[in-house]
Short mmCIF file of C-alpha atoms in Angstrom, two decimals:
data_model
loop_
_atom_site.label_atom_id
_atom_site.label_comp_id
_atom_site.label_asym_id
_atom_site.label_seq_id
_atom_site.Cartn_x
_atom_site.Cartn_y
_atom_site.Cartn_z
CA MET A 1 -2.65 106.34 -32.58
CA ALA A 2 -5.04 105.37 -35.34
CA SER A 3 -6.57 108.78 -35.37
CA GLU A 4 -3.74 110.73 -35.38
CA HIS A 5 -2.95 109.19 -38.72
CA ARG A 6 -6.12 109.76 -40.16
CA VAL A 7 -5.89 113.10 -39.03
CA LEU A 8 -1.43 113.36 -40.63
CA GLU A 9 -3.08 111.53 -44.11
CA ASP A 10 -6.39 114.17 -44.23
CA ALA A 11 -3.61 116.65 -43.38
CA LEU A 12 -1.05 115.61 -46.48
CA ALA A 13 -3.96 115.38 -48.67
CA GLY A 14 -5.02 118.74 -47.88
CA ALA A 15 -1.87 120.43 -47.52
CA CYS A 16 -0.85 119.11 -51.25
CA ALA A 17 -3.91 121.11 -51.91
CA GLY A 18 -3.03 124.09 -50.65
CA ASP A 19 -4.78 124.01 -47.71
CA GLU A 20 -2.59 126.13 -45.37
CA ALA A 21 -4.67 123.93 -41.41
CA GLY A 22 -3.15 120.82 -43.43
CA PHE A 23 0.78 122.42 -43.74
CA LEU A 24 0.68 123.27 -39.99
CA GLU A 25 -0.59 120.10 -39.07
CA LEU A 26 2.12 118.83 -40.97
CA TRP A 27 4.51 121.13 -39.86
CA ARG A 28 3.83 120.30 -36.62
CA ASN A 29 4.51 117.19 -36.54
CA LEU A 30 7.54 116.77 -38.84
CA GLN A 31 9.47 119.63 -38.04
CA PRO A 32 10.73 118.54 -34.02
CA PRO A 33 11.75 115.08 -34.99
CA LEU A 34 13.30 117.12 -38.48
CA LEU A 35 14.96 119.47 -36.36
CA ARG A 36 15.93 116.46 -33.46
CA PHE A 37 17.55 114.44 -36.67
CA LEU A 38 19.43 117.47 -37.82
CA ARG A 39 21.18 118.84 -34.77
CA VAL A 40 22.54 114.24 -34.12
CA LEU A 41 24.17 114.91 -37.85
CA ARG A 42 25.92 118.20 -36.04
CA CYS A 43 24.11 120.62 -38.56
CA ALA A 44 26.15 123.56 -38.26
CA ASP A 45 22.23 125.11 -38.34
CA PRO A 46 19.67 122.84 -38.37
CA ASP A 47 17.15 125.83 -38.35
CA ASP A 48 17.79 127.00 -41.65
CA VAL A 49 18.39 123.25 -43.15
CA ALA A 50 15.09 122.57 -42.24
CA SER A 51 13.97 125.60 -43.90
CA GLU A 52 15.84 124.31 -46.50
CA THR A 53 14.04 121.21 -46.47
CA TRP A 54 10.34 122.14 -46.29
CA LEU A 55 10.71 125.31 -48.87
CA GLN A 56 11.43 122.09 -51.18
CA VAL A 57 8.96 119.96 -50.09
CA VAL A 58 6.69 122.68 -50.22
CA ARG A 59 7.71 123.61 -54.30
CA ASP A 60 7.26 120.07 -55.02
CA MET A 61 4.36 118.68 -52.96
CA HIS A 62 2.47 119.11 -55.78
CA SER A 63 4.01 116.23 -58.00
CA PHE A 64 4.09 114.03 -54.56
CA THR A 65 2.19 110.62 -54.06
CA GLY A 66 1.65 108.53 -50.82
CA GLY A 67 0.53 108.47 -47.98
CA HIS A 68 1.94 110.23 -44.85
CA GLU A 69 4.67 107.41 -43.60
CA ASP A 70 6.07 107.89 -47.46
CA PHE A 71 5.99 111.64 -46.42
CA ARG A 72 8.17 111.38 -43.73
CA ARG A 73 10.38 109.62 -46.05
CA TRP A 74 10.36 112.26 -48.24
CA ILE A 75 11.11 114.59 -46.15
CA PHE A 76 13.85 112.85 -44.52
CA THR A 77 15.45 111.95 -46.99
CA ILE A 78 15.31 115.12 -48.25
CA ALA A 79 16.58 116.69 -44.83
CA ARG A 80 19.39 114.66 -45.19
CA HIS A 81 20.08 115.35 -48.53
CA ARG A 82 20.29 119.02 -47.75
CA ALA A 83 21.99 118.44 -44.63
CA ILE A 84 25.18 116.74 -46.72
CA ASP A 85 24.67 120.25 -48.85
CA ALA A 86 24.82 122.20 -45.78
CA ALA A 87 28.22 120.43 -44.64
CA ARG A 88 29.88 120.80 -47.77
CA ALA A 89 28.69 124.14 -48.47
CA SER A 90 30.11 125.23 -44.75
CA SER A 91 33.84 123.35 -45.84
CA ARG A 92 34.26 125.64 -48.51
CA ARG A 93 33.18 128.28 -47.26
CA PRO A 94 33.43 129.26 -43.55
CA ALA A 95 32.44 131.66 -42.76
CA SER A 96 28.96 132.04 -44.82
CA PRO A 97 26.74 135.28 -43.28
CA THR A 98 24.17 132.64 -42.38
CA THR A 99 26.46 130.74 -39.81
CA GLY A 100 26.98 134.60 -38.82
CA LEU A 101 23.68 135.15 -38.20
CA ASP A 102 23.22 131.96 -35.52
CA VAL A 103 25.65 134.36 -33.59
CA LEU A 104 24.17 136.78 -34.01
CA ALA A 105 20.98 135.42 -32.14
CA ASP A 106 19.64 136.32 -28.27
CA ASP A 107 19.79 133.57 -26.19
CA GLN A 108 16.53 131.96 -25.51
CA LEU A 109 14.88 132.67 -22.88
CA VAL A 110 15.82 131.89 -19.63
CA GLU A 111 11.96 129.86 -18.75
CA ASP A 112 12.00 128.62 -21.80
CA GLN A 113 15.22 126.68 -21.00
CA VAL A 114 14.42 125.92 -17.53
CA LEU A 115 10.60 124.46 -19.20
CA ASP A 116 11.46 122.77 -22.38
CA GLY A 117 14.51 123.16 -23.85
CA LEU A 118 17.65 121.46 -22.44
CA SER A 119 16.08 118.10 -21.73
CA VAL A 120 15.86 117.61 -25.71
CA ARG A 121 18.79 118.78 -26.30
CA GLY A 122 20.52 116.53 -23.88
CA ALA A 123 18.89 113.48 -25.16
CA VAL A 124 19.96 114.50 -28.68
CA ALA A 125 23.68 115.19 -27.48
CA LEU A 126 23.61 111.88 -26.01
CA LEU A 127 22.63 110.57 -29.28
CA ALA A 128 25.23 112.76 -31.61
CA ARG A 129 28.05 110.89 -29.47
CA LEU A 130 27.50 107.83 -31.35
CA SER A 131 29.41 106.92 -34.74
CA LYS A 132 28.20 108.34 -38.19
CA ASP A 133 26.60 105.49 -39.16
CA GLN A 134 24.69 104.36 -35.57
CA ALA A 135 23.58 108.31 -34.85
CA GLU A 136 21.96 108.32 -38.27
CA ALA A 137 20.61 104.24 -38.10
CA VAL A 138 18.94 105.38 -34.65
CA ALA A 139 18.13 108.82 -35.44
CA LEU A 140 16.51 107.55 -38.20
CA ARG A 141 14.70 104.45 -36.76
CA VAL A 142 14.00 106.62 -33.18
CA ILE A 143 13.29 110.38 -33.74
CA ALA A 144 11.65 110.25 -37.84
CA GLY A 145 10.41 106.80 -36.86
CA LEU A 146 11.05 104.70 -39.89
CA ASP A 147 10.98 101.76 -40.40
CA THR A 148 14.72 99.78 -41.12
CA PRO A 149 14.16 99.05 -44.43
CA ASP A 150 13.07 102.71 -45.14
CA VAL A 151 16.26 104.10 -42.84
CA ALA A 152 18.07 101.54 -45.13
CA LYS A 153 17.51 102.98 -48.06
CA ILE A 154 18.37 106.68 -47.00
CA LEU A 155 21.17 105.34 -45.98
CA GLY A 156 21.66 103.55 -49.11
CA LYS A 157 22.86 100.50 -46.87
CA SER A 158 21.26 96.50 -46.44
CA ASN A 159 19.10 96.01 -43.63
CA GLY A 160 21.33 93.57 -42.69
CA ALA A 161 23.83 96.75 -41.88
CA VAL A 162 21.31 98.95 -40.63
CA ARG A 163 19.98 96.35 -37.74
CA VAL A 164 23.60 95.61 -36.62
CA ALA A 165 23.72 99.83 -36.87
CA LEU A 166 21.05 99.92 -34.70
CA HIS A 167 21.65 97.50 -31.95
CA ARG A 168 25.40 98.64 -31.37
CA GLY A 169 23.77 102.19 -30.98
CA LEU A 170 21.31 101.25 -28.94
CA LYS A 171 23.76 99.13 -26.66
CA THR A 172 26.71 101.95 -26.90
CA LEU A 173 23.69 104.51 -25.30
CA ALA A 174 22.59 101.60 -22.50
CA ASP A 175 26.06 101.46 -21.14
CA ASP A 176 26.43 105.40 -21.41
CA PRO A 177 27.11 106.56 -17.95
CA TRP A 178 24.77 109.08 -18.63
CA VAL A 179 21.85 107.16 -19.68
CA ARG A 180 22.32 104.70 -17.08
CA ALA A 181 21.75 107.95 -14.73
CA LEU A 182 18.30 108.55 -15.93
CA ALA A 183 17.04 105.22 -14.83
CA HIS A 184 16.88 107.11 -11.50
CA THR A 185 16.71 110.72 -12.09
CA ALA A 186 14.55 111.30 -15.18
CA ARG A 187 14.73 115.03 -16.52
CA PRO A 188 16.95 117.03 -13.99
CA ALA A 189 19.92 114.16 -15.12
CA LEU A 190 18.79 115.10 -18.36
CA SER A 191 18.88 118.94 -18.38
CA ALA A 192 22.59 118.58 -17.43
CA ILE A 193 23.93 117.30 -20.43
CA PRO A 194 25.92 119.48 -21.66
CA ALA A 195 24.51 120.95 -25.14
CA LEU A 196 25.61 119.53 -28.46
CA GLU A 197 28.37 122.29 -29.37
CA GLU A 198 29.55 121.55 -26.41
CA VAL A 199 30.08 117.53 -26.37
CA ASP A 200 32.84 117.22 -28.75
CA MET B 1 5.53 110.26 -32.74
CA THR B 2 6.24 106.92 -30.78
CA SER B 3 7.02 106.66 -27.09
CA LYS B 4 8.63 103.38 -26.73
CA LEU B 5 11.74 101.77 -28.29
CA PRO B 6 10.68 100.23 -31.49
CA GLY B 7 8.76 96.85 -31.12
CA ASP B 8 11.31 95.09 -33.73
CA LEU B 9 14.67 96.58 -30.81
CA GLU B 10 15.86 94.46 -28.09
CA PRO B 11 14.40 95.53 -24.65
CA ALA B 12 16.15 98.33 -23.38
CA GLU B 13 17.45 99.37 -20.35
CA PRO B 14 15.54 102.21 -17.95
CA GLY B 15 17.39 104.85 -18.70
CA LEU B 16 17.61 104.10 -22.56
CA GLU B 17 13.81 104.02 -22.44
CA GLN B 18 13.70 106.84 -20.49
CA LEU B 19 16.10 108.65 -23.51
CA VAL B 20 13.85 107.55 -26.07
CA ARG B 21 10.80 108.78 -24.18
CA THR B 22 12.70 112.25 -24.86
CA LEU B 23 13.95 112.33 -28.30
CA THR B 24 10.14 110.86 -29.49
CA SER B 25 8.40 113.98 -27.35
CA GLY B 26 6.49 116.38 -28.19
CA GLY B 27 7.75 119.56 -30.20
CA THR B 28 9.26 122.41 -28.04
CA ALA B 29 8.30 125.78 -27.47
CA GLU B 30 11.48 126.67 -29.22
CA GLU B 31 10.91 123.82 -31.96
CA LEU B 32 7.88 125.03 -32.96
CA ALA B 33 8.83 128.53 -32.66
CA GLY B 34 8.97 129.23 -36.44
CA GLU B 35 5.42 128.71 -37.10
CA HIS B 36 4.70 131.80 -38.53
CA ALA B 37 7.42 132.13 -40.80
CA ALA B 38 7.32 127.72 -41.80
CA LEU B 39 3.16 129.06 -43.18
CA ALA B 40 4.58 132.56 -44.61
CA MET B 41 7.01 130.05 -46.69
CA PHE B 42 3.99 127.87 -47.49
CA ARG B 43 1.70 130.92 -48.73
CA ALA B 44 4.27 132.57 -50.83
CA ASN B 45 5.50 129.28 -52.39
CA ILE B 46 2.59 126.61 -52.45
CA HIS B 47 1.07 128.49 -55.17
CA GLN B 48 3.88 128.80 -57.43
CA THR B 49 4.05 125.30 -58.36
CA ASP B 50 3.82 124.74 -61.86
CA GLN B 51 1.40 121.86 -61.25
CA THR B 52 -1.19 123.46 -63.71
CA ARG B 53 0.49 123.20 -66.35
CA PRO B 54 0.21 119.69 -68.36
CA LEU B 55 3.71 117.32 -67.79
CA ARG B 56 4.31 117.88 -71.52
CA THR B 57 4.54 121.59 -71.43
CA ARG B 58 6.48 121.38 -68.07
CA ILE B 59 9.25 118.71 -69.53
CA ARG B 60 9.57 121.15 -72.68
CA ALA B 61 10.09 124.35 -70.58
CA ARG B 62 12.90 122.28 -68.41
CA GLY B 63 14.33 120.99 -72.15
CA HIS B 64 14.57 124.85 -73.52
CA ARG B 65 15.82 125.97 -69.87
CA ARG B 66 18.71 123.77 -69.99
CA PHE B 67 19.40 124.54 -73.45
CA ARG B 68 19.65 128.54 -72.84
CA LEU B 69 21.25 127.62 -69.62
CA VAL B 70 24.15 125.72 -72.14
CA ALA B 71 23.74 127.97 -74.87
CA VAL B 72 24.37 131.36 -72.66
CA SER B 73 27.01 129.75 -70.49
CA SER B 74 28.89 128.55 -73.55
CA VAL B 75 28.54 132.00 -75.09
CA ALA B 76 29.72 133.59 -71.64
CA ALA B 77 32.61 130.98 -71.74
CA LEU B 78 33.64 131.89 -75.30
CA VAL B 79 33.62 135.99 -74.59
CA GLY B 80 34.89 135.32 -70.89
CA GLY B 81 38.20 133.48 -72.89
CA PHE B 82 38.30 135.84 -74.89
CA ALA B 83 38.12 138.60 -73.23
CA ALA B 84 41.05 136.94 -70.75
CA ALA B 85 43.25 136.17 -73.76
CA ALA B 86 42.43 139.92 -74.55
CA TYR B 87 43.45 141.35 -71.37
CA ALA B 88 46.85 138.94 -71.05
CA GLU B 89 47.73 140.32 -74.58
CA VAL B 90 48.14 137.19 -75.76
CA LEU B 91 45.90 136.97 -78.98
CA PRO B 92 46.85 138.30 -82.08
CA ALA B 93 47.58 141.84 -83.05
CA PRO B 94 44.80 141.53 -84.97
CA LEU B 95 42.30 140.04 -82.55
CA GLN B 96 44.15 142.05 -80.16
CA HIS B 97 43.20 145.17 -81.52
CA ALA B 98 39.19 143.88 -82.25
CA ALA B 99 39.39 143.44 -78.49
CA TYR B 100 40.33 146.36 -77.70
CA GLN B 101 37.80 148.21 -80.37
CA ALA B 102 34.95 146.23 -78.59
CA LEU B 103 35.68 145.64 -74.96
CA HIS B 104 38.19 149.26 -74.03
CA SER B 105 35.75 150.35 -72.06
CA ILE B 106 36.78 148.04 -69.91
CA GLY B 107 40.31 148.38 -69.91
CA VAL B 108 41.67 145.93 -72.88
CA PRO B 109 44.52 147.00 -74.22
CA ASP B 110 45.43 147.36 -77.52
CA THR B 111 48.53 145.96 -79.27
CA LYS B 112 51.62 147.60 -78.16
CA HIS B 113 52.70 151.00 -78.64
CA GLY B 114 55.87 150.82 -81.49
CA SER B 115 56.97 147.13 -80.11
CA ASN B 116 55.17 145.84 -83.30
CA GLY B 117 55.08 148.06 -86.59
CA VAL B 118 51.98 145.76 -88.02
CA GLY B 119 49.94 146.48 -85.22
CA HIS B 120 51.04 150.09 -85.07
CA GLU B 121 50.21 150.69 -88.45
CA LYS B 122 47.28 148.88 -88.47
CA ARG B 123 46.06 150.96 -84.96
CA ALA B 124 46.12 154.20 -87.25
CA SER B 125 43.95 152.44 -90.51
CA GLY B 126 41.65 151.26 -88.51
CA SER B 127 40.36 154.83 -87.12
CA ARG B 128 37.14 156.10 -88.52
CA HIS B 129 36.83 159.28 -86.59
CA GLY B 130 40.22 161.06 -86.81
CA ARG B 131 41.66 159.48 -83.46
CA THR B 132 43.84 156.52 -82.99
CA PRO B 133 42.12 154.14 -80.92
CA ALA B 134 45.01 154.62 -78.50
CA SER B 135 44.85 158.35 -78.29
CA SER B 136 41.03 158.12 -76.77
CA HIS B 137 42.54 155.21 -73.91
CA PRO B 138 43.21 156.58 -70.37
CA ALA B 139 46.68 155.79 -71.02
CA ALA B 140 47.39 157.58 -74.21
CA GLY B 141 48.73 160.65 -72.62
CA SER B 142 51.77 158.49 -70.62
CA PRO B 143 54.35 157.76 -73.58
CA GLY B 144 56.53 154.56 -72.65
CA GLN B 145 54.09 153.00 -70.37
CA SER B 146 51.97 150.26 -71.63
CA PRO B 147 48.16 150.20 -72.45
CA ALA B 148 47.57 147.15 -69.63
CA SER B 149 49.79 149.02 -67.66
CA SER B 150 48.14 151.73 -67.18
CA SER B 151 44.79 150.24 -66.51
CA SER B 152 43.28 151.05 -63.11
CA ARG B 153 41.29 147.61 -63.27
CA SER B 154 42.63 144.39 -63.14
CA PRO B 155 40.45 141.40 -65.57
CA SER B 156 38.83 140.26 -62.32
CA ALA B 157 37.61 143.87 -61.35
CA ALA B 158 36.31 144.56 -64.87
CA SER B 159 34.22 141.53 -64.99
CA GLY B 160 32.68 142.33 -62.23
CA GLY B 161 34.56 139.96 -59.44
CA ALA B 162 35.93 142.64 -57.14
CA GLY B 163 34.00 144.30 -54.21
CA ALA B 164 30.86 142.27 -52.91
CA ALA B 165 27.29 143.21 -53.59
CA THR B 166 26.15 145.15 -50.74
CA VAL B 167 21.88 144.49 -49.76
CA SER B 168 20.12 146.97 -47.57
CA ALA B 169 16.28 146.72 -46.31
CA THR B 170 13.82 149.09 -45.74
CA THR B 171 10.52 149.12 -44.45
CA ALA B 172 7.44 151.30 -45.15
CA ALA B 173 6.27 151.15 -41.52
CA GLY B 174 8.29 150.52 -38.60
CA GLN B 175 5.87 149.67 -36.43
CA ILE B 176 2.31 148.24 -37.24
CA ALA B 177 -0.44 146.80 -35.13
CA ALA B 178 0.11 143.73 -33.79
CA GLY B 179 -0.95 141.00 -36.22
CA SER B 180 -0.78 142.36 -39.45
CA SER B 181 1.57 142.43 -42.55
CA ALA B 182 4.81 144.33 -42.66
CA THR B 183 6.62 145.01 -45.70
CA ILE B 184 10.17 144.70 -45.98
CA GLN B 185 11.51 145.70 -49.79
CA GLY B 186 15.33 145.01 -50.16
CA ARG B 187 17.70 146.28 -53.19
CA LEU B 188 20.86 144.79 -53.69
CA ALA B 189 23.43 146.81 -55.62
CA LYS B 190 27.66 146.05 -56.28
CA ALA B 191 29.56 149.42 -56.89
CA GLY B 192 25.95 151.65 -57.29
CA GLN B 193 24.55 149.52 -59.42
CA PRO B 194 21.56 147.24 -59.19
CA VAL B 195 22.13 143.54 -59.46
CA SER B 196 18.78 141.43 -60.65
CA GLY B 197 18.58 137.55 -60.86
CA VAL B 198 19.80 136.95 -57.33
CA ARG B 199 18.59 135.22 -54.69
CA VAL B 200 18.10 136.88 -51.33
CA ARG B 201 16.50 135.51 -48.36
CA LEU B 202 14.92 136.82 -45.42
CA TRP B 203 15.83 136.12 -41.62
CA ALA B 204 13.40 137.25 -39.31
CA HIS B 205 14.66 137.26 -35.14
CA THR B 206 12.05 138.25 -32.06
CA ALA B 207 13.08 138.58 -28.94
CA GLY B 208 14.54 135.53 -27.19
CA ARG B 209 14.45 133.38 -30.66
CA ARG B 210 16.97 132.51 -33.09
CA TRP B 211 17.17 133.90 -36.43
CA ARG B 212 14.75 131.92 -38.80
CA PHE B 213 14.33 132.05 -42.30
CA ALA B 214 11.38 133.83 -43.24
CA GLY B 215 11.25 133.54 -47.15
CA GLN B 216 13.23 134.47 -50.12
CA ALA B 217 12.85 135.79 -53.59
CA THR B 218 14.99 136.72 -56.17
CA THR B 219 16.19 140.50 -57.23
CA THR B 220 14.21 142.44 -59.57
CA VAL B 221 15.94 144.40 -63.12
CA ALA B 222 15.78 146.93 -60.36
CA GLY B 223 17.74 144.41 -57.77
CA THR B 224 15.04 144.86 -55.49
CA VAL B 225 12.72 142.38 -53.85
CA LYS B 226 9.55 142.63 -51.85
CA PHE B 227 8.39 140.66 -49.04
CA THR B 228 5.32 140.78 -47.14
CA VAL B 229 5.35 138.79 -43.50
CA PRO B 230 2.02 137.83 -42.23
CA ASP B 231 0.26 138.59 -39.00
CA LEU B 232 2.95 139.76 -37.12
CA ALA B 233 2.59 139.01 -32.95
CA ALA B 234 5.94 140.76 -32.03
CA ASN B 235 8.49 142.65 -32.18
CA THR B 236 11.17 141.39 -35.22
CA GLN B 237 14.05 142.33 -36.62
CA PHE B 238 14.61 141.55 -40.13
CA ARG B 239 17.67 141.04 -42.55
CA LEU B 240 18.52 140.19 -45.75
CA THR B 241 21.28 138.08 -47.26
CA ASP B 242 22.42 137.21 -50.40
CA PRO B 243 24.42 134.20 -51.19
CA ASP B 244 27.78 136.25 -51.57
CA GLY B 245 27.28 139.08 -49.39
CA PRO B 246 27.54 139.93 -45.83
CA ALA B 247 23.77 140.32 -44.22
CA SER B 248 22.46 143.70 -44.47
CA SER B 249 21.97 145.87 -41.48
CA PRO B 250 18.96 144.74 -38.82
CA LEU B 251 15.57 146.30 -39.66
CA THR B 252 13.28 146.00 -36.95
CA VAL B 253 9.64 146.34 -36.96
CA THR B 254 7.27 146.86 -33.83
CA VAL B 255 4.23 146.05 -33.21
CA VAL B 256 1.43 147.81 -30.94
CA PRO B 257 -1.01 145.88 -29.50
CA GLN B 258 -5.17 146.01 -29.07
CA VAL B 259 -5.88 147.45 -25.61
CA THR B 260 -9.36 147.48 -24.58
CA THR B 261 -11.14 148.56 -21.92
CA SER B 262 -14.73 148.25 -20.24
CA LEU B 263 -16.58 150.41 -17.25
CA ARG B 264 -18.10 148.32 -14.62
CA VAL B 265 -19.81 150.01 -12.59
CA GLY B 266 -20.74 149.08 -8.98
CA SER B 267 -23.05 149.67 -6.19
CA GLY B 268 -22.58 152.87 -4.24
CA GLY B 269 -19.81 154.18 -7.03
CA PHE B 270 -16.36 153.37 -4.72
CA ARG B 271 -15.85 150.46 -5.93
CA ASP B 272 -15.83 149.81 -9.34
CA TYR B 273 -13.92 147.96 -12.21
CA LEU B 274 -12.15 148.59 -15.36
CA SER B 275 -11.29 145.83 -17.47
CA VAL B 276 -8.66 145.59 -20.11
CA SER B 277 -8.33 143.60 -22.57
CA THR B 278 -5.55 142.75 -24.67
CA LYS B 279 -4.47 141.15 -27.90
CA TYR B 280 -0.25 140.22 -28.77
CA ALA B 281 0.36 140.71 -24.77
CA HIS B 282 1.50 138.44 -22.51
CA LEU B 283 1.71 137.28 -19.23
CA GLY B 284 3.16 139.68 -16.87
CA ASP B 285 2.88 142.65 -19.09
CA ALA B 286 2.79 145.82 -17.20
CA VAL B 287 -0.36 147.77 -17.68
CA GLU B 288 -1.09 151.15 -16.29
CA LEU B 289 -4.48 152.60 -15.25
CA GLN B 290 -4.12 156.54 -16.51
CA ALA B 291 -6.66 159.67 -15.32
CA TYR B 292 -6.36 162.69 -17.65
CA ILE B 293 -6.02 165.72 -14.41
CA ASN B 294 -5.38 169.03 -14.87
CA GLY B 295 -4.28 168.86 -18.60
CA SER B 296 -2.21 165.73 -18.56
CA TRP B 297 -2.15 161.72 -18.10
CA VAL B 298 -1.87 160.67 -14.62
CA GLU B 299 -0.61 156.95 -13.29
CA LEU B 300 -2.90 155.88 -10.57
CA ARG B 301 -2.59 151.95 -10.86
CA LYS B 302 0.30 149.30 -12.73
CA HIS B 303 -1.02 146.23 -13.07
CA LEU B 304 0.87 142.78 -14.43
CA LEU B 305 -1.77 140.78 -16.97
CA GLY B 306 -2.91 137.73 -16.61
CA ALA B 307 -2.43 134.35 -18.83
CA ALA B 308 -5.72 135.20 -20.90
CA GLY B 309 -4.08 138.60 -21.43
CA LYS B 310 -6.44 140.43 -19.23
CA THR B 311 -6.30 142.65 -15.88
CA GLU B 312 -8.97 144.47 -13.53
CA PHE B 313 -8.80 147.66 -12.19
CA VAL B 314 -11.09 148.55 -8.87
CA LEU B 315 -11.49 152.29 -9.48
CA SER B 316 -14.15 154.69 -8.00
CA THR B 317 -16.71 155.98 -10.69
CA GLN B 318 -17.41 158.68 -8.13
CA GLN B 319 -14.18 160.20 -7.08
CA LEU B 320 -13.13 159.70 -11.13
CA SER B 321 -16.89 161.50 -12.24
CA GLY B 322 -16.50 163.74 -15.19
CA ASP B 323 -12.64 162.56 -16.00
CA GLN B 324 -11.61 160.79 -18.74
CA VAL B 325 -9.43 157.68 -17.84
CA ARG B 326 -7.47 155.18 -20.34
CA ALA B 327 -5.03 151.99 -20.13
CA VAL B 328 -1.76 151.82 -21.45
CA LEU B 329 0.18 148.87 -22.12
CA LEU B 330 3.79 149.45 -21.58
CA ALA B 331 6.09 148.37 -24.45
CA SER B 332 8.11 145.28 -23.95
CA ARG B 333 10.61 143.09 -25.81
CA ARG B 334 7.90 141.75 -27.57
CA HIS B 335 5.87 144.71 -28.45
CA ALA B 336 5.39 148.64 -28.45
CA THR B 337 3.31 150.98 -25.85
CA ALA B 338 -0.09 150.60 -26.87
CA VAL B 339 -2.58 153.16 -25.31
CA SER B 340 -6.33 152.36 -25.40
CA SER B 341 -9.52 155.36 -26.46
CA PRO B 342 -9.73 157.29 -23.61
CA MET B 343 -13.06 156.50 -21.43
CA ASN B 344 -14.94 159.15 -20.38
CA VAL B 345 -16.68 158.05 -16.54
CA PRO B 346 -20.17 158.77 -16.52
CA ALA B 347 -21.03 161.27 -13.68
CA SER B 348 -22.20 159.72 -10.62
CA SER B 349 -25.81 160.13 -9.71
#
């Protein structure tokens, strides 16, 4: 864990200096939780919002100061803002060309779905069933790996309010029949959970 | 990423632990599929920052930008308001006539014919070239019709609001060597005229993946943008979008993998091996061994590539002595057909 932390600190320093390998290390580490977080927020196009987030990060990277944990907090803050912007834009212009492009996309390869896709999506779908406050708090705490005070800062709430949201969210999840079933059957059960788009 | 519940949270149900483990597991292939696009975006943007300028210059530049923005906006608002009032013919006659002189080319009407004697006189006296402004208006030959109703363009159309701009995409080469760069050019036009200063976004789509953001650029004075996508490893469709218009038609760039062969001659000349190596091909892609016989290439065998993108054919150099052989990687969703250089089978000793 300490070595991973060190690697990420070096990667961050490298990326800020324009090093591509450093940037890729950061991207590989943070892109998956970023996408999962955005899916929990029910972002219409998480890939697009994640790309916007990284674009802003890269453009402002030269002015960033701090360690990897600060960077993690920073990027999730940006992602949340971009997601809110995207939701507003989408409500103003429901049929944006960007949204339309996703409809055109091919289905993911069947073998990819079997190997790796649905279990994570299923887990994200479970989280997205929580109320918005609880889902955001749990996603930032668990998926993004941020501390409670950091989550509170991002959400603009008190530490206490975030703790309450976290515990209520986790309790709701623990009582969910799907989650209870996971105790007995791990991966197959997650694969059977409806994808996020079908959860409404 | 962590693999357990955060330490300050209550001990969890086993199912919850499982859920958290999944949520914090390593990235899936789908989640990490946009790596090339992310790297391209990093290359395109990391050096465009103004970090090399001193802070004071940057602040001053921002201040100037803000001032310019406010100034341009104010002027645009004033001109726009003036033009709108002129279209609505609510300006006093002298101002309406002045507006007509300045903006008649975009459909602003002159003061009404005969409805106001003063205005009519001023139109006549204002003519410097021996003809009245009214006579130069398209409606001049339609007595009894007001200039405003004769204009075929609405105020919004005249001010550029009608009709969405369309963006088109082209590429210099529709087929490139796998791993090389693709160049995508775009043009944004509205009613045939180039539109400059608009942010255009490039989207890329490879087989089995979603459309992904691959970069953005601002149109030049000629309404054009140019993107270079490095390290293209698979057939990719590209589209361009501008903020308000529809996406361009998809543009496909296919890649041709490298195929190399090497011959390993066994003992006796009956069981020899042609090794085929590929780069940018995939497990399960089909490769044919072909021989040039009687003036045409004939398929001898077909193999599927292994995990390392390699396969090996058994052949008889004695039977093929003096002929040419080659390996042909058949086209797939991810790449075009690729052919190795022909190899002369050595004459058997």
